[in-house]
XYZ file of C-alpha atoms in Angstrom:
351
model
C -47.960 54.089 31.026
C -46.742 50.453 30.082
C -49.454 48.196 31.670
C -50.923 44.990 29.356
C -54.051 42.961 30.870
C -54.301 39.258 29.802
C -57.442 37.188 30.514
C -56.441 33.428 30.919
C -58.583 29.758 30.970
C -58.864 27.820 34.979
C -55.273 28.396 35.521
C -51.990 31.334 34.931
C -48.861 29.799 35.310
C -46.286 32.983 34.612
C -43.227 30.489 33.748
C -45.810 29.869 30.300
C -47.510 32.818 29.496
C -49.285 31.633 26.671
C -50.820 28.521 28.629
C -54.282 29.046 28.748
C -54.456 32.787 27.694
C -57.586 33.703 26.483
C -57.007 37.561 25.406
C -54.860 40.025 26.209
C -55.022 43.959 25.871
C -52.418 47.157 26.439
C -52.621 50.722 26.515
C -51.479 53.405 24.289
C -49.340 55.984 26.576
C -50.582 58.455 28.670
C -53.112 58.815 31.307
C -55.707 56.478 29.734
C -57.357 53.090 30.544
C -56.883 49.680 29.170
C -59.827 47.232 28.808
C -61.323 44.379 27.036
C -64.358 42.601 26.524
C -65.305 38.443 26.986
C -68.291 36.455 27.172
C -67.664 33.994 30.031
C -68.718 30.566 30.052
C -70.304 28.936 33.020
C -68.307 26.441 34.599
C -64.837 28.123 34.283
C -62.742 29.678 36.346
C -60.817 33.114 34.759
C -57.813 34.844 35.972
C -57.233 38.664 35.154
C -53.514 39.017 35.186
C -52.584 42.596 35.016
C -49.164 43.642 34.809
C -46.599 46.950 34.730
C -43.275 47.677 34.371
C -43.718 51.538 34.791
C -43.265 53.402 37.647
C -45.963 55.664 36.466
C -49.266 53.167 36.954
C -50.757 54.737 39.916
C -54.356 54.134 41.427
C -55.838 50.627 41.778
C -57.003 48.121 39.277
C -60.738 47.848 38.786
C -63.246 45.081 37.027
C -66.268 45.978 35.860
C -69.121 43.626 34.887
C -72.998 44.461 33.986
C -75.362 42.636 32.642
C -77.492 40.014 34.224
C -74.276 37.824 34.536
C -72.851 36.884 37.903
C -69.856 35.439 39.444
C -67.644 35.589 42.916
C -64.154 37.451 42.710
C -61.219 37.072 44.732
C -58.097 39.651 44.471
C -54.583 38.197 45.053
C -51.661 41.189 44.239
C -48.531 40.094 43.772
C -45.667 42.362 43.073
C -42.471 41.069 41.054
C -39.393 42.408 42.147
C -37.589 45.382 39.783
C -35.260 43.186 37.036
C -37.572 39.765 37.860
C -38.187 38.410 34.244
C -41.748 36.465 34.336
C -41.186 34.917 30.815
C -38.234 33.753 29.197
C -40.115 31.596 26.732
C -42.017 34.395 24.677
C -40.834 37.432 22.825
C -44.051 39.141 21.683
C -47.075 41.264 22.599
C -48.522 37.865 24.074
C -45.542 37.495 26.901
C -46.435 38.977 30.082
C -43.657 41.860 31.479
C -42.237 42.068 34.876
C -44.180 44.666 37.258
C -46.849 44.538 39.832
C -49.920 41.804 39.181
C -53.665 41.879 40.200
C -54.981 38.551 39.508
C -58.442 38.147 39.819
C -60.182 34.741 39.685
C -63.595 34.966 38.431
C -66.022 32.087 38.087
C -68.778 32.550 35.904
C -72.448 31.341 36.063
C -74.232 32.786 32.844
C -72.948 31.097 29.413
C -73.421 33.764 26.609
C -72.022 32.864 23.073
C -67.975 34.454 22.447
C -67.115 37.024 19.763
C -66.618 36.482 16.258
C -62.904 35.075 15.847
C -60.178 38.604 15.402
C -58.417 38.270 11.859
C -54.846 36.231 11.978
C -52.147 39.774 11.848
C -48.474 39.132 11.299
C -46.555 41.149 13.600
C -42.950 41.136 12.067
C -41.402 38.377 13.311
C -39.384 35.405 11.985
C -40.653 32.494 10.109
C -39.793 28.724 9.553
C -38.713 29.181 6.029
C -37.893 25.517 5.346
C -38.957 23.796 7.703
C -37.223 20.226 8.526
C -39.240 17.641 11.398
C -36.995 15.790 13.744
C -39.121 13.259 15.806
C -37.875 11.693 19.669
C -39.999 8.391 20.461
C -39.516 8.800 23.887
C -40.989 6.162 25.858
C -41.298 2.191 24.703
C -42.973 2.712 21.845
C -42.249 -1.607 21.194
C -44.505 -2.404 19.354
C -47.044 0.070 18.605
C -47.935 0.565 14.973
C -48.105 4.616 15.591
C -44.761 4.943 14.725
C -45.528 3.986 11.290
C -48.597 5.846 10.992
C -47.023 8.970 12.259
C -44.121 9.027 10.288
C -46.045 8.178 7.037
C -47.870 11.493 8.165
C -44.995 13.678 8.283
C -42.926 12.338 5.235
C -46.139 13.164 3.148
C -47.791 16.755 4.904
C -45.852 19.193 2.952
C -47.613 18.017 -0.228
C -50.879 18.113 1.268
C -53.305 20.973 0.543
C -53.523 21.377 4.162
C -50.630 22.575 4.358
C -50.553 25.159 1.110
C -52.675 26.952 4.009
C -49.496 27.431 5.961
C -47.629 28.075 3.030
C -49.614 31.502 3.155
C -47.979 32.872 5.912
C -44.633 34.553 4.368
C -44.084 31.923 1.863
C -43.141 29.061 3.703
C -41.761 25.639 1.586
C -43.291 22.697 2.295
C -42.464 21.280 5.729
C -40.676 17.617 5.210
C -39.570 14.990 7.536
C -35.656 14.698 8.237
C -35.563 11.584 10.932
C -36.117 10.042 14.569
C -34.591 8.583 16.869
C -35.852 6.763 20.318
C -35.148 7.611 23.771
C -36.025 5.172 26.524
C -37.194 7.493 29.621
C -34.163 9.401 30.510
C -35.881 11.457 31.991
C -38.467 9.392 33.933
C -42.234 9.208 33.014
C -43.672 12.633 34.446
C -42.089 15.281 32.677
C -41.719 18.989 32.939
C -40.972 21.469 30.277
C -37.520 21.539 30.998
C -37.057 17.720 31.151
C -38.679 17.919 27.499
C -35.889 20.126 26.272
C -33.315 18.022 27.943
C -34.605 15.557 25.962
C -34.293 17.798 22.484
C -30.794 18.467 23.658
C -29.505 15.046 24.614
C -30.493 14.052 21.066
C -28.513 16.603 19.563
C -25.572 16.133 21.331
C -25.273 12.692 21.287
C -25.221 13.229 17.488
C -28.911 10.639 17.181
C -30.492 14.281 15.217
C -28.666 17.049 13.597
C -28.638 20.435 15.238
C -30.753 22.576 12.648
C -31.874 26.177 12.614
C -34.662 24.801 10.459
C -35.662 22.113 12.731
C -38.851 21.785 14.428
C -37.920 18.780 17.301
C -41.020 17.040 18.230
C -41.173 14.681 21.505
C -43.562 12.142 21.152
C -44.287 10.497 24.494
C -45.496 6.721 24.491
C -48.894 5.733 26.576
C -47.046 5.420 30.184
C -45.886 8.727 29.786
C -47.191 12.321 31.090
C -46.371 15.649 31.365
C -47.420 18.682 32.927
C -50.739 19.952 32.502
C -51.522 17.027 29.815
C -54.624 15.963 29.939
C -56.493 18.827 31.941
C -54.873 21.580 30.112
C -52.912 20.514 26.868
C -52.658 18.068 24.520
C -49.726 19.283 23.024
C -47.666 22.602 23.268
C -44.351 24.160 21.291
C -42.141 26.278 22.318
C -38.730 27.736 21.040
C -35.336 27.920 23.470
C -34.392 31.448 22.337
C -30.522 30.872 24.084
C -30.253 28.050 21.221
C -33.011 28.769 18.928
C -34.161 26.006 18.662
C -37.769 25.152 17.858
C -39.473 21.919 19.979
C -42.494 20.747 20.454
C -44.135 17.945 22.966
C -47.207 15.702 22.360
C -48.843 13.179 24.431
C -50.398 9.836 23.352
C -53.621 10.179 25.183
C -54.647 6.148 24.860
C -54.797 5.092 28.340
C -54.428 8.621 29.963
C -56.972 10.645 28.537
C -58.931 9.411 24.862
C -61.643 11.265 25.879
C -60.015 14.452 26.890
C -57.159 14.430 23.892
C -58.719 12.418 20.690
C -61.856 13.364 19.263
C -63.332 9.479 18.746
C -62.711 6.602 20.217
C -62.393 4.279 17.461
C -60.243 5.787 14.627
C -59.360 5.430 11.633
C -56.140 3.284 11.777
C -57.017 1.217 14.870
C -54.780 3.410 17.000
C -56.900 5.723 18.675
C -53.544 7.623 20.607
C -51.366 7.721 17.862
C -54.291 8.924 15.693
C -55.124 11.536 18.018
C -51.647 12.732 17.956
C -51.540 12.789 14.547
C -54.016 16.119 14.581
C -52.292 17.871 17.273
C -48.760 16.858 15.678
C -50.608 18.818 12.616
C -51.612 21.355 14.996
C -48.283 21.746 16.479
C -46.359 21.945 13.242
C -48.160 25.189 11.661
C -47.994 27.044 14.465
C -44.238 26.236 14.768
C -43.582 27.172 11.205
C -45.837 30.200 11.782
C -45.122 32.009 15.039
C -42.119 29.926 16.226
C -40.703 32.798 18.707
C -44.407 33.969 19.459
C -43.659 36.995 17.548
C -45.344 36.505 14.192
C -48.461 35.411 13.089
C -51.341 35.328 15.636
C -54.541 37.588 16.664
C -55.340 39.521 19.055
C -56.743 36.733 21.780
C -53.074 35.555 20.978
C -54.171 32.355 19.359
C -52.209 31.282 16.035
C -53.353 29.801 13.489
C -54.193 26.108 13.879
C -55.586 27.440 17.176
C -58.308 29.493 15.596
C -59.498 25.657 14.279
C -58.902 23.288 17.473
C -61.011 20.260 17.115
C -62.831 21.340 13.706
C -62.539 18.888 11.060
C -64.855 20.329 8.485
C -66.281 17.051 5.898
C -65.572 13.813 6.824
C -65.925 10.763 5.845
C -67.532 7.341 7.565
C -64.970 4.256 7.878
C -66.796 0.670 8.438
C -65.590 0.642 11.886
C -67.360 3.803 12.824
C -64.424 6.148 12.395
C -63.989 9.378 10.322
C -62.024 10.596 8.596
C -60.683 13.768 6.169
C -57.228 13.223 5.008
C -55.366 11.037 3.306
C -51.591 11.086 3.135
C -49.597 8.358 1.413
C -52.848 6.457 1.004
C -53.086 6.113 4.565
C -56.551 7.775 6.225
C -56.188 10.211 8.845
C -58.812 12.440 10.688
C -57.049 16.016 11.238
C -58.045 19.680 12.289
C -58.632 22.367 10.140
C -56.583 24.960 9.520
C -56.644 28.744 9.552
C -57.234 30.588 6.013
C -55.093 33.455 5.710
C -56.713 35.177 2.534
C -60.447 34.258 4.204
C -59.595 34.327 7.463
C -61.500 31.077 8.152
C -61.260 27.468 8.605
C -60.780 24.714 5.865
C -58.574 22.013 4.559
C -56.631 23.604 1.889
């Protein structure tokens, strides 16, 4: 009996499994059940995504709640036709398979407190041993001082002791920066996930960035710029092309858009509260690329890697005149960035 359950956030979009996903369980083989357990917040809407690609799943699909909580449920089956391949974009446990779905959306009114965070696990796969950065200013980024401040960020993180944390996971070297190049909207200014790759691959083969089995591309979006689900769902995402292999990753500068949805102050530390913002999730971005780039390495079982486990923690900081804060300093410039996850004490910190 092949049948994995996966619990995800307001929305399931089964082009990217890992958008949103909360948790996910599986059986073992043979006639048993699968299950898992979540404190729901009120507020949210969940989806139960339940999936097969045996022939031997018979019977229907069940939820079960007690407890004093309560919520409404609607049932939507959908059944993907035999050979239908629901992800192409993840290789692991965390990738949903092709079968029959129940989704369920549930919307929850009691707010209980979640679980304490599941240990990081490696599951076997490949690592970003040396990891080079390749940055697209896509956009018109004329102007706008966050080039500077970005780049200054990325030519200095592998020394930082943020990220000896990542260095934990297999061994990695230090991540460095290898060089950018601009692209002015080829694409247009509402992008998809495929437009972003296009964008990864038009650099490349116009010879702007080298093509690198090392490389983590990163598309950095000016202010008139969105993308899908920026804003209401993501800040930031990566993802890996597994017909190339290579690694990319997209962030949005949130300044006009969404400051209050994708930076965590609105003054900051350099006077650039987007670029600043992005600097975290670029951060954010960058570990988990290095760490799980085919989404078949290092994560836990809620399938959240490791600068996941720390989203928008930023442990001490310290007070700027202008009311900003800040933890990091790279190349004597201030920055205010997310902690990372510990391997050895499986907890947050900054080195």
């Amino acid at each position: 009996m092949d049948t994995i359950g996966y619990l995800y956030e307001n929305s399931f979009v089964a082009s990217t499994p890992l958008l949103n996903l909360l948790l996910y369980n599986y059986d073992t083989g043979g006639p048993v059940k699968f299950g898992f357990t979540y404190y729901l917040s009120s507020g949210i809407t969940y989806i139960l995504v339940v999936t097969t690609s045996s022939t031997d799943v018979t019977g229907a699909f069940s939820i079960l709640a007690s407890g004093p909580s309560e919520f409404t449920l609607t049932l939507i089956v959908i059944t993907i036709p035999t050979g239908t391949t629901i992800a192409t974009t993840a290789a692991g446990p965390c990738a949903a398979k092709p079968g029959s779905i129940v989704i369920a959306d549930i919307k929850a009114i009691q707010l209980e407190p979640r679980s304490l965070s599941p240990p990081i696990v490696y599951h076997r796969g490949p690592v970003v041993s040396t990891p080079v950065v390749y940055v697209i200013w896509y956009g018109n980024w004329t102007g706008n001082n966050g080039t500077t401040l970005i780049e200054n960020f990325l030519r200095g993180l592998g020394s930082t002791p943020w990220w000896s944390i990542d260095r934990a996971y297999n061994n990695t070297s230090p991540i460095r920066f290898g060089r950018s190049t601009s692209n002015s909207y080829s694409q247009g200014k509402t992008l998809t996930q495929a437009d972003i790759f296009a964008i990864v691959q038009q650099a490349i083969t116009s010879l702007a960035l080298p093509r690198d089995t090392n490389g983590i591309y990163f598309v950095l979006t000016s202010v008139d710029c969105t993308a899908t689900y920026f804003c209401t769902q993501a800040c930031g995402w990566h993802s890996t092309d597994f017909q190339s292999g290579l690694i990319y990753s997209w962030i949005g500068n949130p300044e006009q858009l969404c400051p209050r949805s994708c930076s965590y102050q609105q003054v900051s530390p350099n006077g650039n509260v987007g670029a600043d913002a992005m600097v975290s999730v670029i951060a954010h971005e960058a570990a988990e690329s290095v760490s799980d780039p085919y989404l078949n390495a290092w994560f836990d079982s809620n399938c959240d890697e490791v600068a996941d486990k720390c989203a928008w923690t930023f442990g001490t900081t310290t007070a700027l005149s202008n009311g900003a804060v800040y933890n990091m300093v790279v190349n004597n410039v201030k920055y205010l960035v997310q902690q990372n996850w510990r391997l050895a004490t499986q907890d947050c910190g900054m080195s």
